[in-house]
CSV table of C-alpha atoms and ligand atoms in Angstrom, one decimal:
chain,number,residue,atom,x,y,z
H,727,MET,CA,3.7,-11.8,-3.3
H,728,VAL,CA,0.2,-12.4,-3.7
H,729,ALA,CA,-2.4,-10.4,-1.8
H,730,ALA,CA,-5.8,-11.0,-2.6
H,731,VAL,CA,-8.6,-8.4,-2.1
H,732,LEU,CA,-12.1,-9.4,-2.1
H,733,LEU,CA,-14.2,-7.1,-4.1
H,734,ALA,CA,-17.6,-8.0,-3.0
H,735,GLY,CA,-18.1,-4.9,-0.8
H,736,LEU,CA,-15.2,-5.4,1.5
H,737,GLY,CA,-12.5,-2.7,1.9
H,738,VAL,CA,-13.5,-0.5,-1.0
H,739,PRO,CA,-14.3,3.2,-1.0
H,740,ALA,CA,-17.9,4.3,-0.6
H,741,VAL,CA,-17.8,6.1,-4.0
H,742,GLY,CA,-19.7,4.0,-6.3
H,743,GLY,CA,-22.9,5.9,-6.3
H,744,ALA,CA,-21.4,8.6,-8.3
H,745,PHE,CA,-20.4,6.3,-10.9
H,746,GLY,CA,-23.5,4.5,-11.4
H,747,HIS,CA,-23.0,1.4,-9.2
H,748,PRO,CA,-24.0,1.1,-5.7
H,749,THR,CA,-21.5,0.1,-3.1
H,750,SER,CA,-24.2,-2.0,-1.4
H,751,ILE,CA,-23.8,-5.7,-1.8
H,752,PRO,CA,-25.1,-6.9,-5.0
H,753,ALA,CA,-28.8,-7.8,-5.2
H,754,VAL,CA,-28.1,-10.4,-7.6
H,755,GLY,CA,-30.6,-13.3,-7.5
H,756,VAL,CA,-33.4,-11.5,-5.7
H,757,ALA,CA,-36.5,-13.5,-6.7
H,758,ARG,CA,-39.0,-10.7,-6.1
H,759,PRO,CA,-39.0,-7.7,-8.2
H,760,ALA,CA,-39.3,-4.5,-6.2
H,761,ASN,CA,-40.2,-1.8,-8.7
H,762,ALA,CA,-42.7,-1.6,-11.5
H,763,THR,CA,-42.8,0.5,-14.9
H,764,VAL,CA,-45.2,1.0,-17.5
H,765,LEU,CA,-44.0,1.0,-21.3
H,766,THR,CA,-46.2,1.7,-24.1
H,767,ILE,CA,-45.7,0.0,-27.3
H,768,ASN,CA,-47.7,1.1,-30.5
H,769,LEU,CA,-48.3,-2.0,-32.9
H,770,THR,CA,-48.7,-0.8,-36.4
H,771,ASP,CA,-49.7,-2.2,-39.9
H,772,GLN,CA,-46.3,-1.3,-41.3
H,773,PRO,CA,-45.9,-3.9,-39.5
H,774,ARG,CA,-43.7,-2.5,-36.8
H,775,PHE,CA,-43.3,-2.2,-32.8
H,776,ALA,CA,-42.8,1.4,-31.8
H,777,PRO,CA,-40.6,1.8,-30.2
H,778,SER,CA,-38.8,-1.6,-31.0
H,779,GLU,CA,-36.1,-1.2,-28.4
H,780,LEU,CA,-36.9,-0.8,-24.7
H,781,ASN,CA,-34.8,-0.8,-21.5
H,782,VAL,CA,-36.0,-2.3,-18.4
H,783,SER,CA,-34.2,-2.3,-14.9
H,784,ALA,CA,-33.4,-5.6,-13.7
H,785,GLY,CA,-35.6,-6.2,-10.6
H,786,THR,CA,-38.5,-4.5,-12.3
H,787,THR,CA,-42.1,-5.7,-13.1
H,788,ALA,CA,-42.6,-4.2,-16.4
H,789,THR,CA,-46.1,-3.7,-17.7
H,790,PHE,CA,-46.2,-3.4,-21.6
H,791,HIS,CA,-49.0,-1.3,-22.6
H,792,LEU,CA,-49.8,-2.4,-26.1
H,793,VAL,CA,-51.7,-0.2,-28.5
H,794,ASN,CA,-52.8,-1.4,-31.9
H,795,LEU,CA,-52.9,1.4,-34.2
H,796,GLY,CA,-53.8,-0.8,-37.3
H,797,ASN,CA,-56.5,-2.4,-38.9
H,798,TYR,CA,-54.9,-5.9,-38.4
H,799,ALA,CA,-54.2,-7.9,-35.4
H,800,HIS,CA,-50.8,-8.3,-34.2
H,801,THR,CA,-49.2,-10.2,-31.3
H,802,PHE,CA,-46.8,-9.1,-28.8
H,803,THR,CA,-44.8,-12.4,-28.0
H,804,LEU,CA,-41.9,-11.9,-25.8
H,805,LEU,CA,-39.4,-14.8,-25.9
H,806,ALA,CA,-38.6,-16.7,-22.8
H,807,GLN,CA,-35.0,-17.5,-24.0
H,808,PRO,CA,-32.8,-14.5,-23.4
H,809,ASN,CA,-29.9,-13.2,-25.8
H,810,VAL,CA,-31.3,-14.9,-28.9
H,811,VAL,CA,-32.0,-13.1,-32.1
H,812,LEU,CA,-34.5,-15.1,-34.4
H,813,ASN,CA,-33.8,-15.6,-38.1
H,814,ALA,CA,-35.9,-13.1,-40.0
H,815,SER,CA,-35.9,-16.0,-42.8
H,816,TRP,CA,-37.8,-18.4,-40.8
H,817,SER,CA,-41.3,-19.4,-42.1
H,818,PRO,CA,-44.4,-18.6,-39.9
H,819,ALA,CA,-44.3,-22.5,-39.1
H,820,GLN,CA,-40.8,-22.3,-38.0
H,821,LEU,CA,-41.4,-19.3,-35.8
H,822,ASP,CA,-44.3,-21.0,-34.2
H,823,GLN,CA,-42.2,-24.0,-33.6
H,824,TYR,CA,-39.7,-22.3,-31.8
H,825,VAL,CA,-42.0,-20.4,-29.5
H,826,HIS,CA,-43.9,-23.6,-28.8
H,827,GLN,CA,-40.6,-25.2,-27.9
H,828,ASN,CA,-39.0,-22.5,-25.9
H,829,GLY,CA,-41.7,-20.7,-24.4
H,830,SER,CA,-42.7,-16.9,-24.1
H,831,LEU,CA,-42.7,-14.5,-21.1
H,832,ALA,CA,-45.7,-13.0,-22.7
H,833,ASN,CA,-48.0,-13.9,-25.6
H,834,VAL,CA,-50.8,-11.4,-26.3
H,835,THR,CA,-53.0,-10.7,-29.1
H,836,VAL,CA,-54.1,-7.3,-29.9
H,837,ALA,CA,-57.2,-6.7,-32.1
H,838,PRO,CA,-57.2,-3.9,-34.6
H,839,GLY,CA,-57.7,-0.7,-32.6
H,840,ALA,CA,-57.3,-2.3,-29.2
H,841,GLN,CA,-55.4,-1.9,-26.3
H,842,GLN,CA,-54.0,-4.6,-23.9
H,843,ASN,CA,-51.5,-4.8,-21.3
H,844,ALA,CA,-48.8,-7.7,-20.8
H,845,THR,CA,-47.0,-7.6,-17.4
H,846,VAL,CA,-43.6,-9.3,-17.0
H,847,PRO,CA,-41.4,-9.5,-13.9
H,848,PHE,CA,-37.7,-9.2,-14.5
H,849,ASN,CA,-35.8,-10.2,-11.5
H,850,ALA,CA,-32.4,-9.3,-10.7
H,851,SER,CA,-30.7,-12.1,-12.2
H,852,THR,CA,-31.8,-11.1,-15.7
H,853,GLY,CA,-29.4,-8.3,-15.6
H,854,PHE,CA,-27.7,-7.6,-18.8
H,855,ASP,CA,-30.0,-9.9,-20.8
H,856,THR,CA,-31.9,-9.0,-23.9
H,857,PHE,CA,-35.1,-10.5,-24.9
H,858,GLU,CA,-36.7,-10.3,-28.3
H,859,PHE,CA,-40.2,-9.8,-29.1
H,860,VAL,CA,-42.1,-10.5,-32.3
H,861,SER,CA,-45.4,-10.7,-33.8
H,862,LEU,CA,-46.6,-14.4,-34.5
H,863,VAL,CA,-49.2,-13.2,-37.0
H,864,PRO,CA,-48.0,-14.9,-40.2
H,865,TYR,CA,-45.4,-12.8,-42.2
H,866,GLN,CA,-45.3,-9.8,-39.8
H,867,PHE,CA,-42.1,-10.9,-38.2
H,868,GLN,CA,-40.7,-11.9,-41.5
H,869,ALA,CA,-41.6,-8.1,-42.7
H,870,GLY,CA,-39.8,-6.5,-39.8
H,871,MET,CA,-42.2,-6.8,-36.6
H,872,SER,CA,-39.8,-7.4,-33.9
H,873,GLY,CA,-37.9,-5.6,-31.2
H,874,PHE,CA,-35.9,-5.9,-28.1
H,875,VAL,CA,-36.3,-5.6,-24.3
H,876,HIS,CA,-32.7,-4.8,-23.0
H,877,ILE,CA,-32.5,-5.4,-19.1
H,878,THR,CA,-30.3,-2.9,-17.5
H,879,SER,CA,-28.5,-3.4,-14.5
H,880,SER,CA,-26.5,-1.6,-11.8
H,881,ALA,CA,-27.1,-4.0,-8.9
H,882,ALA,CA,-25.0,-6.7,-10.4
H,883,GLY,CA,-21.9,-4.4,-10.5
H,884,LEU,CA,-18.9,-5.0,-8.1
H,885,ILE,CA,-16.5,-2.5,-7.1
H,886,GLY,CA,-12.8,-2.6,-6.0
H,887,SER,CA,-9.4,-1.0,-6.0
H,888,ASP,CA,-5.9,-1.4,-7.1
H,889,ASN,CA,-2.8,0.6,-6.9
H,890,THR,CA,0.4,1.3,-9.2
H,891,THR,CA,3.8,1.7,-8.0
H,892,ASP,CA,7.2,3.1,-9.4
H,893,SER,CA,8.7,-0.4,-8.9
H,894,TYR,CA,6.6,-1.6,-11.7
H,895,SER,CA,3.9,-3.5,-9.6
H,896,PHE,CA,0.2,-3.5,-9.0
H,897,VAL,CA,-0.8,-3.6,-5.2
H,898,PRO,CA,-2.4,-6.0,-5.0
H,899,ASP,CA,-1.6,-8.2,-8.0
H,900,ALA,CA,-4.5,-10.4,-7.3
H,901,LEU,CA,-8.0,-9.3,-7.2
H,902,VAL,CA,-11.1,-11.7,-6.5
H,903,ALA,CA,-14.6,-10.9,-7.8
H,904,ASN,CA,-17.4,-13.5,-6.9
H,905,ALA,CA,-20.5,-12.8,-9.1
H,906,ALA,CA,-23.7,-14.5,-9.1
H,907,HIS,CA,-24.5,-13.7,-12.9
H,908,TYR,CA,-22.8,-13.1,-16.1
H,909,PRO,CA,-21.8,-10.7,-17.6
H,910,PHE,CA,-21.5,-8.2,-14.6
H,911,ASN,CA,-20.0,-4.8,-14.3
H,912,LEU,CA,-16.8,-4.6,-12.6
H,913,ASP,CA,-15.3,-1.0,-11.5
H,914,ILE,CA,-11.9,-0.8,-10.3
H,915,LEU,CA,-10.4,2.5,-9.0
H,916,VAL,CA,-6.6,2.3,-9.8
H,917,THR,CA,-4.5,4.9,-7.8
H,918,ASN,CA,-1.0,5.7,-8.6
H,919,THR,CA,1.3,5.6,-5.3
H,920,GLY,CA,4.1,6.6,-7.4
H,921,ASN,CA,5.3,9.1,-10.2
H,922,LEU,CA,5.4,7.0,-13.4
H,923,GLY,CA,2.5,6.7,-15.5
H,924,HIS,CA,0.9,3.4,-16.0
H,925,THR,CA,-1.9,1.8,-17.7
H,926,PHE,CA,-4.5,-0.9,-16.2
H,927,THR,CA,-5.3,-3.2,-19.1
H,928,VAL,CA,-7.3,-6.3,-18.8
H,929,ALA,CA,-7.1,-9.2,-21.1
H,930,PRO,CA,-10.5,-10.3,-22.7
H,931,TRP,CA,-9.7,-13.9,-22.6
H,932,SER,CA,-9.9,-15.8,-19.2
H,933,ASN,CA,-7.4,-18.4,-18.4
H,934,TYR,CA,-4.8,-16.8,-20.9
H,935,THR,CA,-1.4,-15.5,-20.0
H,936,LEU,CA,0.2,-12.8,-21.7
H,937,SER,CA,3.8,-12.4,-22.5
H,938,PRO,CA,5.7,-9.1,-22.8
H,939,ALA,CA,6.8,-10.2,-26.2
H,940,ASN,CA,3.2,-10.9,-27.6
H,941,PHE,CA,0.8,-8.5,-25.6
H,942,THR,CA,0.8,-5.7,-28.2
H,943,THR,CA,-0.1,-8.3,-31.1
H,944,TYR,CA,-2.7,-9.9,-28.9
H,945,PHE,CA,-4.5,-6.7,-27.9
H,946,GLN,CA,-4.5,-5.7,-31.6
H,947,ALA,CA,-6.4,-8.7,-32.6
H,948,HIS,CA,-8.4,-9.1,-29.3
H,949,ALA,CA,-9.5,-5.8,-27.5
H,950,PRO,CA,-8.8,-5.6,-23.9
H,951,LEU,CA,-11.9,-5.6,-21.6
H,952,VAL,CA,-10.5,-2.3,-20.5
H,953,SER,CA,-7.6,-0.2,-20.8
H,954,VAL,CA,-7.2,3.1,-18.9
H,955,SER,CA,-4.2,5.3,-18.3
H,956,VAL,CA,-3.1,5.8,-14.7
H,957,PRO,CA,-2.0,9.5,-14.7
H,958,SER,CA,1.5,10.1,-13.6
H,959,GLY,CA,1.9,11.5,-10.1
H,960,ALA,CA,1.3,10.0,-6.6
H,961,GLY,CA,-2.3,10.2,-5.6
H,962,GLN,CA,-3.7,10.3,-9.2
H,963,SER,CA,-6.4,7.7,-9.8
H,964,VAL,CA,-8.6,6.6,-12.7
H,965,TRP,CA,-11.7,4.2,-12.8
H,966,ALA,CA,-11.6,1.1,-14.8
H,967,ASN,CA,-15.2,0.4,-15.6
H,968,PHE,CA,-15.6,-2.7,-17.5
H,969,THR,CA,-17.9,-5.9,-18.0
H,970,VAL,CA,-16.6,-9.4,-17.3
H,971,PRO,CA,-18.2,-12.0,-19.6
H,972,GLY,CA,-17.8,-15.1,-17.3
H,973,PRO,CA,-15.7,-16.9,-14.6
H,974,GLY,CA,-12.0,-17.5,-14.9
H,975,VAL,CA,-8.6,-16.0,-14.5
H,976,TYR,CA,-8.2,-12.6,-16.2
H,977,GLN,CA,-4.7,-11.2,-16.3
H,978,TYR,CA,-4.2,-7.5,-16.2
H,979,ILE,CA,-1.0,-5.6,-17.2
H,980,CYS,CA,0.6,-2.1,-17.6
H,981,GLU,CA,1.0,-1.4,-21.3
H,982,VAL,CA,3.8,1.0,-20.9
H,983,PRO,CA,6.7,-0.2,-22.6
H,984,GLY,CA,9.0,-2.1,-20.3
H,985,HIS,CA,6.6,-2.2,-17.4
H,986,PHE,CA,5.0,-5.7,-17.9
H,987,ALA,CA,8.3,-7.1,-18.7
H,988,ASN,CA,9.6,-5.8,-15.5
H,989,GLY,CA,6.7,-7.6,-13.6
H,990,MET,CA,3.8,-5.0,-13.9
H,991,PHE,CA,0.8,-7.6,-14.0
H,992,GLY,CA,-1.7,-9.1,-11.7
H,993,PHE,CA,-4.7,-11.5,-12.2
H,994,LEU,CA,-8.4,-11.3,-11.6
H,995,TYR,CA,-9.8,-14.2,-10.2
H,996,VAL,CA,-13.9,-14.4,-11.0
H,997,ASN,CA,-15.4,-17.2,-9.2
H,998,VAL,CA,-12.0,-19.0,-9.1
H,999,ALA,CA,-10.2,-19.5,-5.8
H,1000,PRO,CA,-7.0,-17.2,-5.8
H,1001,PRO,CA,-3.8,-18.8,-4.7
H,1002,PRO,CA,-3.2,-19.2,-1.0
H,1003,PRO,CA,-2.4,-15.9,0.6
H,1004,ALA,CA,1.3,-15.3,0.7
H,1005,ALA,CA,3.6,-14.0,3.4
H,1006,ALA,CA,4.2,-10.1,3.6
H,1007,PRO,CA,6.4,-8.6,0.9
H,1008,SER,CA,9.3,-8.1,3.3
H,1009,THR,CA,9.2,-11.9,4.1
H,1010,ALA,CA,9.1,-12.8,0.6
H,1011,ILE,CA,12.4,-10.8,0.0
H,1012,ILE,CA,14.0,-12.5,3.0
H,1013,GLN,CA,13.2,-15.9,1.7
H,1014,GLY,CA,14.8,-15.0,-1.5
H,1015,TRP,CA,18.1,-14.3,0.2
H,1016,ILE,CA,17.9,-17.3,2.3
H,1017,LEU,CA,17.5,-19.5,-1.0
H,1018,VAL,CA,20.7,-18.2,-2.2
H,1019,GLY,CA,22.8,-18.5,0.8
H,1020,SER,CA,21.3,-21.6,2.6
H,1021,GLY,CA,19.6,-23.7,0.4
H,1022,VAL,CA,20.3,-26.9,2.4
H,1023,LEU,CA,18.3,-26.1,5.1
H,1024,LEU,CA,15.2,-28.2,5.5
H,1025,GLY,CA,12.8,-25.4,6.2
H,1026,VAL,CA,13.9,-23.6,3.2
H,1027,GLY,CA,13.7,-26.7,1.1
H,1028,ILE,CA,10.0,-26.8,2.0
H,1029,THR,CA,9.6,-23.2,1.2
H,1030,LEU,CA,11.4,-23.7,-2.2
H,1031,ALA,CA,9.1,-26.9,-2.9
H,1032,ALA,CA,6.1,-24.7,-2.1
H,1033,THR,CA,7.5,-21.7,-4.1
H,1034,THR,CA,8.0,-24.1,-7.1
H,1035,ALA,CA,4.6,-25.6,-6.8
H,1036,TYR,CA,3.0,-22.2,-6.6
H,1037,LEU,CA,5.1,-20.8,-9.5
H,1038,GLY,CA,3.9,-23.9,-11.5
H,1039,ARG,CA,0.3,-22.7,-11.3
H,1040,PHE,CA,0.6,-18.9,-11.9
H,1041,PRO,CA,1.4,-17.5,-14.1
H,1042,ARG,CA,1.0,-20.1,-16.6
H,1043,PRO,CA,3.3,-20.4,-19.7
H,1044,PRO,CA,2.1,-18.8,-22.6
H,1045,ALA,CA,-0.2,-21.0,-24.6
H,1046,ASP,CA,0.2,-21.5,-28.4
H,1047,ALA,CA,-3.2,-22.7,-29.0
H,1048,GLU,CA,-6.2,-20.6,-28.4
H,1049,PRO,CA,-7.5,-21.0,-25.0
H,1050,PRO,CA,-11.0,-21.9,-24.1
H,1051,HIS,CA,-13.3,-18.8,-24.0
H,1052,ALA,CA,-15.0,-18.1,-20.6
Q,261,CU,CU1,3.4,0.8,-15.6
């Protein structure tokens, strides 16, 4: 019934490189950056950073080459706290207080006409983070002197595969992804083993169970993490490339009318233990017949109890209240 496939580099095709994600074991958490890059930022009296948006690959030591083109001093102050956007209406004192309390990765004053370097290592675990930089000279940030360093990452990606069938099922119907950092990229190669076309559509909320009656409305209000069409015809395949925001259990379904209602769904377990491995599909069918015909047998009773306990866990009944977000 449930066959879990571990995505972390096991049993997956060696095709990731062409899609921007390496097939090697993710290098998440590497403490020592391996690469170096130099990025020039001009500081102007407008006052602006130019450019104000920069990309740095995770696992890189970035040297920011700061060139003050103006007649006023500016600072390049790179915030230590990722993924924050400071409020431009803050006073200079409030901005100073924030930096004092939360720290900075770099805090360099560049005199008029001067040049200076600031070197900052971004280890692999910063992948997908964004760090804001500002000038702390009073009223420069407030006048628009800020920018962002975006940490790109391919190393944090995981890769895996799934299949669709004409019997309205995903095989496997349980995928396991264990990541060391969130969010992370996940690429699933979905291959059609039958003739019918399908979709591979992943719910955006973790720990939320869709129902055939509500999924259309739900996806209109909450865009799926990904929804790709699996072309009809055996052997056809499509990549589902998406970003997983956090841990939890994400349901994936086929949106073709009637398919989900016929059982075409599965669950993606992100840093959550999947259900225990079940018997092979043929065995599961046999058990079903035994249950009908010989329900009094002790061994079957145990099987029934186990099955009931299992079904009580997944899938969960549809929840009325909004589930907790990941
Ligand atoms: Cu389908």
